[in-house]
Short mmCIF file of C-alpha atoms in Angstrom, two decimals:
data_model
loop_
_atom_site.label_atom_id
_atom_site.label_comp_id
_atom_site.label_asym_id
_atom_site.label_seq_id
_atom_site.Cartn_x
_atom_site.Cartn_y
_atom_site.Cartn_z
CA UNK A 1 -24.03 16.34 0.33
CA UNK A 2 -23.20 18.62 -2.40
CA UNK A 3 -22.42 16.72 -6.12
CA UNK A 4 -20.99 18.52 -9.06
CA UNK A 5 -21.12 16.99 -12.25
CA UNK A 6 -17.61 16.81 -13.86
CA UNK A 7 -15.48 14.55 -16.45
CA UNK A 8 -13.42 12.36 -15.40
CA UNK A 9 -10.50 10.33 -16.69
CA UNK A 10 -7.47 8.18 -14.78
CA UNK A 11 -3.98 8.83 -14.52
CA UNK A 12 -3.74 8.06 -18.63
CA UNK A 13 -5.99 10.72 -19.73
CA UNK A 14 -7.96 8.52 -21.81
CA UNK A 15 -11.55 7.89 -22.49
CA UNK A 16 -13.05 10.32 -20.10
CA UNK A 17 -17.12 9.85 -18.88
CA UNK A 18 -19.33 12.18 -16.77
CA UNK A 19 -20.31 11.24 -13.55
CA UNK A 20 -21.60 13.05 -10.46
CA UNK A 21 -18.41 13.51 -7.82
CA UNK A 22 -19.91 13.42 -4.01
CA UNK A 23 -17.29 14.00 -1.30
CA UNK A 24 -18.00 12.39 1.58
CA UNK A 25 -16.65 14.16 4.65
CA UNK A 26 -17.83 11.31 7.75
CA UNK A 27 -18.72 7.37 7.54
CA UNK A 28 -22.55 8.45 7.73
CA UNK A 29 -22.16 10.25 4.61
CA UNK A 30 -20.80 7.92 2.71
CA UNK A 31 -23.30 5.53 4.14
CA UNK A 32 -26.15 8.28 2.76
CA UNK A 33 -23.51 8.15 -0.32
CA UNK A 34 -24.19 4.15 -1.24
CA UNK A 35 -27.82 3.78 -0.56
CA UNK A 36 -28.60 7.30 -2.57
CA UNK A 37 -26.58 6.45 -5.45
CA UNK A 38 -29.19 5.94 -8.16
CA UNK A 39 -29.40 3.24 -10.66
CA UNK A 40 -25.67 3.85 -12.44
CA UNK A 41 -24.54 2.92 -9.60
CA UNK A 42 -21.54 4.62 -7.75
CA UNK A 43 -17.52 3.59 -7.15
CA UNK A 44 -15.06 4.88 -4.66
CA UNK A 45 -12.21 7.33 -6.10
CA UNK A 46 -8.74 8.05 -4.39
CA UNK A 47 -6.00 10.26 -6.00
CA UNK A 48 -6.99 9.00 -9.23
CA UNK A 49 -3.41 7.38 -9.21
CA UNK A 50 -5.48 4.29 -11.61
CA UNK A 51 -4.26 4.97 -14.82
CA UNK A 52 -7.40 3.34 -17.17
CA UNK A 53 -11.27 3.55 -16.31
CA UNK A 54 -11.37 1.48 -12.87
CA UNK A 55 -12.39 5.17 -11.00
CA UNK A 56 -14.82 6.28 -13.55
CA UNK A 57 -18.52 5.76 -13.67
CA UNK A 58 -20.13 7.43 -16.63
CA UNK A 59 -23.81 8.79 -16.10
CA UNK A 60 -23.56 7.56 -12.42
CA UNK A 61 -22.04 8.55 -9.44
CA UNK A 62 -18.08 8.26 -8.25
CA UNK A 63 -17.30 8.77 -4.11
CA UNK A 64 -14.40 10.99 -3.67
CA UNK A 65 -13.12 9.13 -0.07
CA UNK A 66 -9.71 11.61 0.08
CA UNK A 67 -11.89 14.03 2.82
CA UNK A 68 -11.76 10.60 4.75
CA UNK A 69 -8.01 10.75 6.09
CA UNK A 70 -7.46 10.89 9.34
CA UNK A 71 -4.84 8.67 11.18
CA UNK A 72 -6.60 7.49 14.21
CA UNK A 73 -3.89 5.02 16.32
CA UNK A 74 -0.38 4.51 15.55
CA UNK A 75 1.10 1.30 17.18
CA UNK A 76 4.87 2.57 17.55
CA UNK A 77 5.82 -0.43 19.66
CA UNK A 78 4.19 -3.28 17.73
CA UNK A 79 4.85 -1.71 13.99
CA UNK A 80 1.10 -1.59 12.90
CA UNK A 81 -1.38 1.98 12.01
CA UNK A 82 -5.21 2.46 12.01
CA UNK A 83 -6.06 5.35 9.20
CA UNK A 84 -8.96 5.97 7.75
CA UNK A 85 -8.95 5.03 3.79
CA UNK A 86 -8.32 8.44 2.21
CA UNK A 87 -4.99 8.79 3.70
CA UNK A 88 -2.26 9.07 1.01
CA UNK A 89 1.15 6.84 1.52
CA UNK A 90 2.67 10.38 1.11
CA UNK A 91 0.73 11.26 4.45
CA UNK A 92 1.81 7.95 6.11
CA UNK A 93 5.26 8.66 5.62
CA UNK A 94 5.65 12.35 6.85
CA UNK A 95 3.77 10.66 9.97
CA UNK A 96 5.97 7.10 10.44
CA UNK A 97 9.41 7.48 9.08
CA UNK A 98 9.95 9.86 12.56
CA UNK A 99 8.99 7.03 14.73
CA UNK A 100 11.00 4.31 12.44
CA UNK A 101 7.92 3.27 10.38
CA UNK A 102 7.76 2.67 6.76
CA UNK A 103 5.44 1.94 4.46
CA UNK A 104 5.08 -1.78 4.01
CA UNK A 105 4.90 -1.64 -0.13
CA UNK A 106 4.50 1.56 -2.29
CA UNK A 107 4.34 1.43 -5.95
CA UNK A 108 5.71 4.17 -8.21
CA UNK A 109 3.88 6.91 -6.90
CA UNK A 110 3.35 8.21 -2.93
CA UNK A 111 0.24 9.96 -4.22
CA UNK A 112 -1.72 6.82 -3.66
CA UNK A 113 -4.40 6.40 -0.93
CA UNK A 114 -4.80 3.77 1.46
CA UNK A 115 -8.36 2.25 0.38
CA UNK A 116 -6.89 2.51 -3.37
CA UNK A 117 -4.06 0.45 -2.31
CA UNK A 118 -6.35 -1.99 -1.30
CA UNK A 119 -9.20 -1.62 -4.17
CA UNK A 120 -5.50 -2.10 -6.71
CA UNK A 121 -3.73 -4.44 -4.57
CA UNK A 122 -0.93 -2.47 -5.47
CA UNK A 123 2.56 -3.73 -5.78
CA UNK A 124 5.78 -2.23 -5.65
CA UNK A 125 10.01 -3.04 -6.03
CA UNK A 126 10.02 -5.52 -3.38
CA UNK A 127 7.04 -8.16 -4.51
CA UNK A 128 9.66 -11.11 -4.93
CA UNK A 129 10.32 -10.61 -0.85
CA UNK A 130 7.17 -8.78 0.90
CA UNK A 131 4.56 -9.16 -1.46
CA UNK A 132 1.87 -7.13 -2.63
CA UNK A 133 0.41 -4.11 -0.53
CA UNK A 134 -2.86 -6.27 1.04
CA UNK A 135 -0.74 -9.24 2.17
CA UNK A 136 0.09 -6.45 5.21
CA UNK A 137 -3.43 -5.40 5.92
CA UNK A 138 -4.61 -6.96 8.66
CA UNK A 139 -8.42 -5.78 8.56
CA UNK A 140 -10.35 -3.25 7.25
CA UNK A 141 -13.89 -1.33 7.49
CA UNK A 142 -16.06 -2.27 4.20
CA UNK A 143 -19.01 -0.11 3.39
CA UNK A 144 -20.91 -2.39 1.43
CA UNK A 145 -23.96 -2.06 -1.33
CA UNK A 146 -26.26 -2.29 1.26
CA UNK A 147 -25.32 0.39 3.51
CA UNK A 148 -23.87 -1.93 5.98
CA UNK A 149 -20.26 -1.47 7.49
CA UNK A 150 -18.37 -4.46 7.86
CA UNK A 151 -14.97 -5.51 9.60
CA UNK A 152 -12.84 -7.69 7.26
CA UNK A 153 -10.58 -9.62 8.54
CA UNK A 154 -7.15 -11.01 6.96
CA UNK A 155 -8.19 -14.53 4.96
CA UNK A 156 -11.43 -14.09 4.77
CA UNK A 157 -13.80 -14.58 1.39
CA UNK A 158 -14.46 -10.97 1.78
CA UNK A 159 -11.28 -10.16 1.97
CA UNK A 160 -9.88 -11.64 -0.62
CA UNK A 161 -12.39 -10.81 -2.98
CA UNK A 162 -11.79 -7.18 -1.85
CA UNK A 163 -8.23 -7.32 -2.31
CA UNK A 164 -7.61 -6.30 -5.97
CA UNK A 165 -11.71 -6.30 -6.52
CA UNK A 166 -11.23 -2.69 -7.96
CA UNK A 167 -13.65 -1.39 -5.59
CA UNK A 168 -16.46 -3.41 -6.74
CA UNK A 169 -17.33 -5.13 -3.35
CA UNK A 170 -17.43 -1.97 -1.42
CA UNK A 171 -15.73 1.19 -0.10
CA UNK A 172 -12.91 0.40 2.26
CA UNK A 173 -13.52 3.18 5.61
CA UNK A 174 -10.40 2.30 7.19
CA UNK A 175 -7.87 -0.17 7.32
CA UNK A 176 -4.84 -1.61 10.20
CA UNK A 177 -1.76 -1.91 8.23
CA UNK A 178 1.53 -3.62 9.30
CA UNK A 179 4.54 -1.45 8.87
CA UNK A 180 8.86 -1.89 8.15
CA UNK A 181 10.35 -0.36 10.63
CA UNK A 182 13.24 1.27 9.43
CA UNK A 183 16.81 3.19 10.86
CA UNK A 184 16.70 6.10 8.35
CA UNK A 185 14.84 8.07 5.40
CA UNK A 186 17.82 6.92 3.32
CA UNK A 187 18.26 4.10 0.83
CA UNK A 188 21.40 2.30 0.06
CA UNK A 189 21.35 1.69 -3.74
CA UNK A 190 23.52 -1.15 -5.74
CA UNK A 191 23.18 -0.02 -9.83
CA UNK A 192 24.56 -1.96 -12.60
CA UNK A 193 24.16 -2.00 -16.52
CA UNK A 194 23.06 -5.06 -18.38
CA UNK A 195 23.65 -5.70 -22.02
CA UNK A 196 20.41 -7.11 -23.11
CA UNK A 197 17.35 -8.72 -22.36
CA UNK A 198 18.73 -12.38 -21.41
CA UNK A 199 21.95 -10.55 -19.45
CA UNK A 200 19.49 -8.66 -17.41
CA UNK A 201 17.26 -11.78 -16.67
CA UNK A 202 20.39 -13.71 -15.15
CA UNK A 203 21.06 -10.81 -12.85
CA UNK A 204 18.21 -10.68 -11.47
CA UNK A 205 17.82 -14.35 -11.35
CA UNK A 206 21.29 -14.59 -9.23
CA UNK A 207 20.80 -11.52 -7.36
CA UNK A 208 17.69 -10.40 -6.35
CA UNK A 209 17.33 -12.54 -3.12
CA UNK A 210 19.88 -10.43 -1.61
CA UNK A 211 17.92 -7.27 -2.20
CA UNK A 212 14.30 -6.40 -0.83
CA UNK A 213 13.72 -4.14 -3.73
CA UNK A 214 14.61 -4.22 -7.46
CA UNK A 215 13.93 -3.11 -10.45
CA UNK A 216 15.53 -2.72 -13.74
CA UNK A 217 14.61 0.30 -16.48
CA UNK A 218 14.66 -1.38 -19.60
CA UNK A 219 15.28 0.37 -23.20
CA UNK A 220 12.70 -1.02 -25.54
CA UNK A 221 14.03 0.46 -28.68
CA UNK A 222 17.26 -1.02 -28.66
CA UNK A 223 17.54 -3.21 -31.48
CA UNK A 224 20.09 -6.33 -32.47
CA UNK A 225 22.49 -7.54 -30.11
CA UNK A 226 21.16 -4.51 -27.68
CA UNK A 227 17.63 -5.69 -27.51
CA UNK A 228 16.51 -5.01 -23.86
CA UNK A 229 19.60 -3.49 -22.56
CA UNK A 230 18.89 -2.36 -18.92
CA UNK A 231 20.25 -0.56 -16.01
CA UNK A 232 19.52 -2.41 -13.00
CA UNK A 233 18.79 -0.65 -9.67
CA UNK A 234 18.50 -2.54 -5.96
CA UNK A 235 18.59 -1.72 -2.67
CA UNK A 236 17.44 -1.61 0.52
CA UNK A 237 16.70 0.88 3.65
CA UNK A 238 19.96 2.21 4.62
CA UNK A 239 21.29 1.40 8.12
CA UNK A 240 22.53 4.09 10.59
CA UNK A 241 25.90 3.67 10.40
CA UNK A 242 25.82 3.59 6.85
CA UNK A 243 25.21 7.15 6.96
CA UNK A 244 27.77 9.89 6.93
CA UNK A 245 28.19 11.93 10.44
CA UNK A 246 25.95 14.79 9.14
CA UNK A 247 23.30 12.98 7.99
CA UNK A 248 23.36 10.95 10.97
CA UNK A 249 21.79 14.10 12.51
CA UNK A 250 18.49 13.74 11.45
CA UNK A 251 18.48 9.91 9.63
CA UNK A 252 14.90 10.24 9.52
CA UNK A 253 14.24 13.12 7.38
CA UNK A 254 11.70 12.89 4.84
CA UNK A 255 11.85 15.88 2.59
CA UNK A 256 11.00 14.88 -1.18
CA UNK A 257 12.36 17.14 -3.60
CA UNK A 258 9.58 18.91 -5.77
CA UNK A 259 10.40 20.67 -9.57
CA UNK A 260 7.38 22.83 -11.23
CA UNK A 261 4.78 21.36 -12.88
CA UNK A 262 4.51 19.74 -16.57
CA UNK A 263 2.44 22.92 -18.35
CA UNK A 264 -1.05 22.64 -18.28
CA UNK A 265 -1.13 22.14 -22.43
CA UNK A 266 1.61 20.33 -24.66
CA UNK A 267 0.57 19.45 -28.18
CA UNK A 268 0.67 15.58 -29.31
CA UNK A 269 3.59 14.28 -31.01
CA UNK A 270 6.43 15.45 -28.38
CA UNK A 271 7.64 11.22 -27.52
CA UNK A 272 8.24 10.56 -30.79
CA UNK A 273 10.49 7.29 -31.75
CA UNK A 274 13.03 9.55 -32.42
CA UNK A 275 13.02 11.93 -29.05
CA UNK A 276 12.55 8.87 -26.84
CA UNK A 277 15.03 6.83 -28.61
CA UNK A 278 17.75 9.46 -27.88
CA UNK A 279 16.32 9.87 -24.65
CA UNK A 280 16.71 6.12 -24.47
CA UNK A 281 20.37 6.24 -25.52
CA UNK A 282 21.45 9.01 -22.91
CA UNK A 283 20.21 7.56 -20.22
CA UNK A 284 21.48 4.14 -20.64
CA UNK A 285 25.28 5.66 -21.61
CA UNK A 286 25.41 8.21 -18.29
CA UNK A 287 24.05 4.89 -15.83
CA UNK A 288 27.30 3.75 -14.07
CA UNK A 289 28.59 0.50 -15.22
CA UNK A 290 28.74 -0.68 -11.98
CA UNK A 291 27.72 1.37 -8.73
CA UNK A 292 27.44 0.15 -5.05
CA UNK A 293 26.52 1.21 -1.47
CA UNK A 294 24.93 4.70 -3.09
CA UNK A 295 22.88 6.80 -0.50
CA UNK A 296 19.88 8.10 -1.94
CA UNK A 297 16.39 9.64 -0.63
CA UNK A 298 13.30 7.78 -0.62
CA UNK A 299 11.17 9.73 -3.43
CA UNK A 300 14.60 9.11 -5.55
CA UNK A 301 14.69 5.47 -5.60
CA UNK A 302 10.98 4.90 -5.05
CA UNK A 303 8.74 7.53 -6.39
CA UNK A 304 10.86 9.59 -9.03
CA UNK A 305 7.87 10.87 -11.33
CA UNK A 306 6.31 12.20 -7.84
CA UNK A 307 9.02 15.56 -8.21
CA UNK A 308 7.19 16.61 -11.47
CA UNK A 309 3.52 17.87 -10.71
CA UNK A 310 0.91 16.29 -13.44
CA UNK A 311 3.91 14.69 -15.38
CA UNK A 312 1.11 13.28 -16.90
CA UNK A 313 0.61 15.97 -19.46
CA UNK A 314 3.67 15.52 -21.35
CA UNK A 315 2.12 13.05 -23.56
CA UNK A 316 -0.17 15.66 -24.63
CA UNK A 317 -4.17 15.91 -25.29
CA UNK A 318 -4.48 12.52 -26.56
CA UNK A 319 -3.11 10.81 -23.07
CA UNK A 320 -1.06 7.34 -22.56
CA UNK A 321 -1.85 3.91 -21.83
CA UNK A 322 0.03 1.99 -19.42
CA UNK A 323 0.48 -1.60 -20.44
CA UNK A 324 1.60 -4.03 -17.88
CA UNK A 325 1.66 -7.41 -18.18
CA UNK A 326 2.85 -10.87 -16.11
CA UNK A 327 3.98 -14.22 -17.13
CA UNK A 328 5.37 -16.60 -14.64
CA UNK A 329 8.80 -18.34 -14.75
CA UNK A 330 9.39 -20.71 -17.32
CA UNK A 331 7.90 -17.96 -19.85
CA UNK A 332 11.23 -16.33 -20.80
CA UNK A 333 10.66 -17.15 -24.74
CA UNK A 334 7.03 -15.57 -24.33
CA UNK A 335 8.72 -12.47 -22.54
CA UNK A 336 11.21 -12.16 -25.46
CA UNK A 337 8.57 -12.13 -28.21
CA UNK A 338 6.72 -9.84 -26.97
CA UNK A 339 9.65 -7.16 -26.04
CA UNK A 340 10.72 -7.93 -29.94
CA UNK A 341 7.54 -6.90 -30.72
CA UNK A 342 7.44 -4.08 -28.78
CA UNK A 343 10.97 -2.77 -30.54
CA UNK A 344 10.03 -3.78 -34.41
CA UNK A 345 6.34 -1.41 -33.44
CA UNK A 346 8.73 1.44 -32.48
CA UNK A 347 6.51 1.85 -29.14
CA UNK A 348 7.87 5.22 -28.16
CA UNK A 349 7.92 4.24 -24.38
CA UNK A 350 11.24 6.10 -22.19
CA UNK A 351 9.09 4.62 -19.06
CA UNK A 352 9.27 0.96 -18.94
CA UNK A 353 10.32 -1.69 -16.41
CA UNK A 354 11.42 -5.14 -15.41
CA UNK A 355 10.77 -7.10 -12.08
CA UNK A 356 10.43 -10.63 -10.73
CA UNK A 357 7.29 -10.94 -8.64
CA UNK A 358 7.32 -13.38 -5.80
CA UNK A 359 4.62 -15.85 -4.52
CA UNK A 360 0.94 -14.99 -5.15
CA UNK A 361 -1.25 -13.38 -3.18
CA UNK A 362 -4.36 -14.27 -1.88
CA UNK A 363 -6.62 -11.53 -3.72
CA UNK A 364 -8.91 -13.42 -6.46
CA UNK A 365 -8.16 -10.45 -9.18
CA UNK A 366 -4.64 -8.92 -7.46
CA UNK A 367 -2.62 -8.75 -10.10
CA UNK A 368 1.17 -10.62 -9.20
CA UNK A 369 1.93 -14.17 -9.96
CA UNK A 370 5.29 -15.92 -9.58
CA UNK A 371 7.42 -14.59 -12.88
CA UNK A 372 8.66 -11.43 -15.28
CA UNK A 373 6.49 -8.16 -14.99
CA UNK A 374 7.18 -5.96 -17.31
CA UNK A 375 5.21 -2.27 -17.54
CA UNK A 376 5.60 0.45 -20.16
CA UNK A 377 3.68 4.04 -21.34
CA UNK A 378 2.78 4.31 -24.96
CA UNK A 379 1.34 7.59 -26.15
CA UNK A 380 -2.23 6.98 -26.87
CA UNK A 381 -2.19 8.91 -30.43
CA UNK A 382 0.58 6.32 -31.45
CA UNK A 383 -1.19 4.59 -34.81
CA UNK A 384 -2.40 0.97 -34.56
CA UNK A 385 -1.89 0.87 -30.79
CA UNK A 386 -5.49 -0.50 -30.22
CA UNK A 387 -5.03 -3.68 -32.02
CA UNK A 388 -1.34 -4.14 -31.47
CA UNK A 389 -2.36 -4.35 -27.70
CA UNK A 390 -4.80 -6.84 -28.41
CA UNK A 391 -2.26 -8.74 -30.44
CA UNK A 392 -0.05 -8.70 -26.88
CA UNK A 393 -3.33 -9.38 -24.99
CA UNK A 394 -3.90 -12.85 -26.58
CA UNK A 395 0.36 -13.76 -26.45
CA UNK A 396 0.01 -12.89 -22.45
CA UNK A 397 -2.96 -15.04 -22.54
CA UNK A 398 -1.49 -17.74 -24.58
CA UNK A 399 1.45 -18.13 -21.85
CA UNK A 400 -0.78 -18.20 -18.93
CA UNK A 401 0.23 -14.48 -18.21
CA UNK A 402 -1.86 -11.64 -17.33
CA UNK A 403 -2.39 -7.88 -17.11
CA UNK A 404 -2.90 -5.04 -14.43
CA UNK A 405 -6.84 -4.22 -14.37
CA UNK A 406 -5.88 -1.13 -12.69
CA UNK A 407 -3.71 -0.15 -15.57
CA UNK A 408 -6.26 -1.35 -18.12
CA UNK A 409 -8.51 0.76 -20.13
CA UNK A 410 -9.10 -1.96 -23.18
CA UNK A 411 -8.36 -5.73 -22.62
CA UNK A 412 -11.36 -7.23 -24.55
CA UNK A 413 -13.44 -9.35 -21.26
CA UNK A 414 -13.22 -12.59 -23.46
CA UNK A 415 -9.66 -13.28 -22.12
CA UNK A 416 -10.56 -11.85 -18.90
CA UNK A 417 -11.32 -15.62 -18.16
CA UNK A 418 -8.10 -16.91 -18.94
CA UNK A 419 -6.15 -14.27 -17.10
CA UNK A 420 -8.21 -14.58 -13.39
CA UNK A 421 -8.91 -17.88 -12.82
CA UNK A 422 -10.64 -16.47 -9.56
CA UNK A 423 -13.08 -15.01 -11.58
CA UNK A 424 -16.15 -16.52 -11.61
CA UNK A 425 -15.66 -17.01 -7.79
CA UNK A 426 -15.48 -13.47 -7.59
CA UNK A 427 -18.56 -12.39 -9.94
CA UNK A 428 -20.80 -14.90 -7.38
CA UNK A 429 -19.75 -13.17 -4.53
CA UNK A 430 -20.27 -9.67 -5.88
CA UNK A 431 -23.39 -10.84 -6.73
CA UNK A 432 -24.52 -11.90 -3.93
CA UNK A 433 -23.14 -9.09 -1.74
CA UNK A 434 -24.64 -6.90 -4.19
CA UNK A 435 -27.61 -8.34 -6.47
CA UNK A 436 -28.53 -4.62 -7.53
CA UNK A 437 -25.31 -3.69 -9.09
CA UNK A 438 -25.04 -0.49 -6.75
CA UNK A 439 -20.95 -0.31 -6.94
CA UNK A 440 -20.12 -0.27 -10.35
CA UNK A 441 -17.47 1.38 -12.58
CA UNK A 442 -16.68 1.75 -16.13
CA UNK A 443 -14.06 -0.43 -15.85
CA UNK A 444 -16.63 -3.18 -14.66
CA UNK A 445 -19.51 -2.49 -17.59
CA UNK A 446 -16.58 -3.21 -19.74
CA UNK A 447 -15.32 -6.13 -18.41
CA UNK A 448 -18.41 -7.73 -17.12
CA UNK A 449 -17.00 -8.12 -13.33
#
């Protein structure tokens, strides 16, 4: 197999390392793939969706699966598809939403693929009902350190361990995933405006059970009585005769809408506290006080950012972090220092949001836990970020909260511990499954997984 030798960063743009990128195109190659990987080691690479250094493997090798992605069976009668792991959620949807299939979870992006939705555990607007993206998996192939393919099955050590393990217990070949079947390519969209942090919490407290999917866009440099004003969005799949006679034509249309790309180079400095806080205050005036029963499209509600190629780039050379975070209910105080901190820093963030996760899930290092999630983008050039973060790492810690290793690109592995209580159960099994250290990442050098 051919292997150039390229840089490589996530989603972020941050802290970039040079590995050799090997594209697979069959299982036996990425068999050939794992047991030729040399002694950096290797790690399995989607759409490069991750947004800190879980992908990356400096000096080593990183497995590009996205040439693995066909769909092999799709189960229209019992709700369920067999696809290989490359497959995007993009893909899956041009393919199901004809025959009444949806995706079971997406997060904010389509561009996703399966195997990384595994690797991430990824979550989406409906946690607090459905859960995260692996509790719907019912098996998958694992090509593990040793060259061996396994079937995984649902509750399993193996499974678990893989669910949210960041790719570190092998590369996921394919995968069964149960689907939501679904009338139309339509959603039906409730929005509302709350006046601050503790006004938002109550709605979503009272409401959210009769919604599968929520979310709330929250303005983090509002300050005094407007601290953590919100506008609220929920919804669910619109039903047919929701839908106006015309549309009612073809309800299952999927046809995202698609703008031209961010350019290629924008200077550092454009998401200022200044430009984001008007941006902030025109967005929260121009959201409807209260809206119901609105029809929109699927990559509206869902996957917004999707419509603007490498959107990315419009926090310049320097890159973003994505910071997201978890403490469980009970927490509230611990959620409203830290957004008060976030406000008095001036974090210049336009892209930050609220939810309620649900029950846990079964993954040793997936992410959710019962309570307030809250995720935002900080340019990476903003000054002082680096130990601010830490400051917010040890609060999160303190309340028994946690934050998304697939967002991550410098929690210090000290409070690793404290976050993952799973995670000594899943170094042993990674070790044993893979004494050698053959599937390795930067992400995992850093945090000794």
């Amino acid at each position: 197999m051919p292997a150039e030798t390229v840089s490589v960063t996530g989603w972020g743009r941050t802290a970039p390392s040079t590995a050799r990128l090997i594209r697979p195109r069959t299982y036996e190659e990425a068999v050939v793939a794992v047991r030729d990987c040399g002694v950096r080691g290797g790690i399995p690479r989607g759409l490069g969706r991750a947004y800190g250094d879980a992908a990356q493997n400096a000096g080593g090798a990183v497995w590009d699966m996205t040439g693995l992605d066909r769909i092999h069976v799709i189960d229209a009668a019992g709700g369920t598809v067999l696809c290989d792991a490359g497959v995007s959620l993009h893909r899956l949807m041009e393919v199901l939403l004809p025959l009444g299939w949806f995706v079971p979870v997406t997060p904010g992006t389509r561009y996703v693929t399966v195997g990384g939705a595994i690797g991430a555990d990824i979550h989406g607007k409906n946690h607090h009902v459905c859960g995260s993206f692996a509790r719907h998996v019912l098996s998958f192939e694992l090509l593990t350190a040793d060259g061996t393919i396994r079937t995984v099955s649902h509750g399993t050590p193996l499974f678990d361990a893989t669910a949210g393990g960041m790719g570190l217990t092998g590369v996921v070949l394919t995968a069964t995933v149960r689907l939501q079947p679904v009338e139309t390519s339509l959603m039906s969209v409730d929005t509302e405006r709350a006046a601050d942090l503790d006004d938002l919490m109550a709605r979503l407290t009272a409401g959210d059970h009769r919604y599968r999917y929520s979310v709330a866009w929250i303005d983090l440099l509002a300050r005094g009585a407007a601290t953590g004003r919100a506008v609220l969005t929920r919804g669910d799949h619109a039903p047919l005769d929701a839908l106006p006679a015309r549309a009612r034509r073809a309800p299952l249309a999927f046809r995202p809408s698609r703008l031209p790309p961010a350019p290629a180079f924008l200077p550092n400095g454009l998401l200022t506290h200044t430009t984001v806080g008007l941006f902030n205050e025109l967005w929260y005036r121009r959201a409807p006080r209260v809206r119901t029963g609105e029809l929109q499209r699927l990559s509206a509600f869902f996957h917004p950012l999707d419509g603007v190629p490498h959107w990315n780039r419009v926090y310049g050379r320097s890159g973003f972090v994505q910071y997201q975070f978890v403490v469980g209910y009970g927490q509230e105080d611990a959620l409203r220092r830290i957004v008060a901190r976030i406000r008095a820093h001036r974090c210049p963030s336009f892209l930050a949001v609220l939810k309620r996760f649900g029950e846990a899930d079964p993954g040793w290092l997936s992410f959710p836990r019962p309570g307030w999630t809250l995720a935002l983008d900080i340019p990476a050039a903003l000054p002082g970020l680096g130990a601010f973060l830490d400051e917010l790492d040890e609060e999160v810690a303190a309340a028994g909260g946690r934050v998304y290793l697939a967002k991550d690109s410098r929690l210090r592995p000290e409070l690793l511990t404290a976050m993952y209580p799973r995670l000594a159960d899943f170094r042993a099994l990674r070790a044993e499954l893979d004494p050698r250290g053959v599937l390795t990442s930067d992400l995992s050098r850093r945090l000794n997984l």
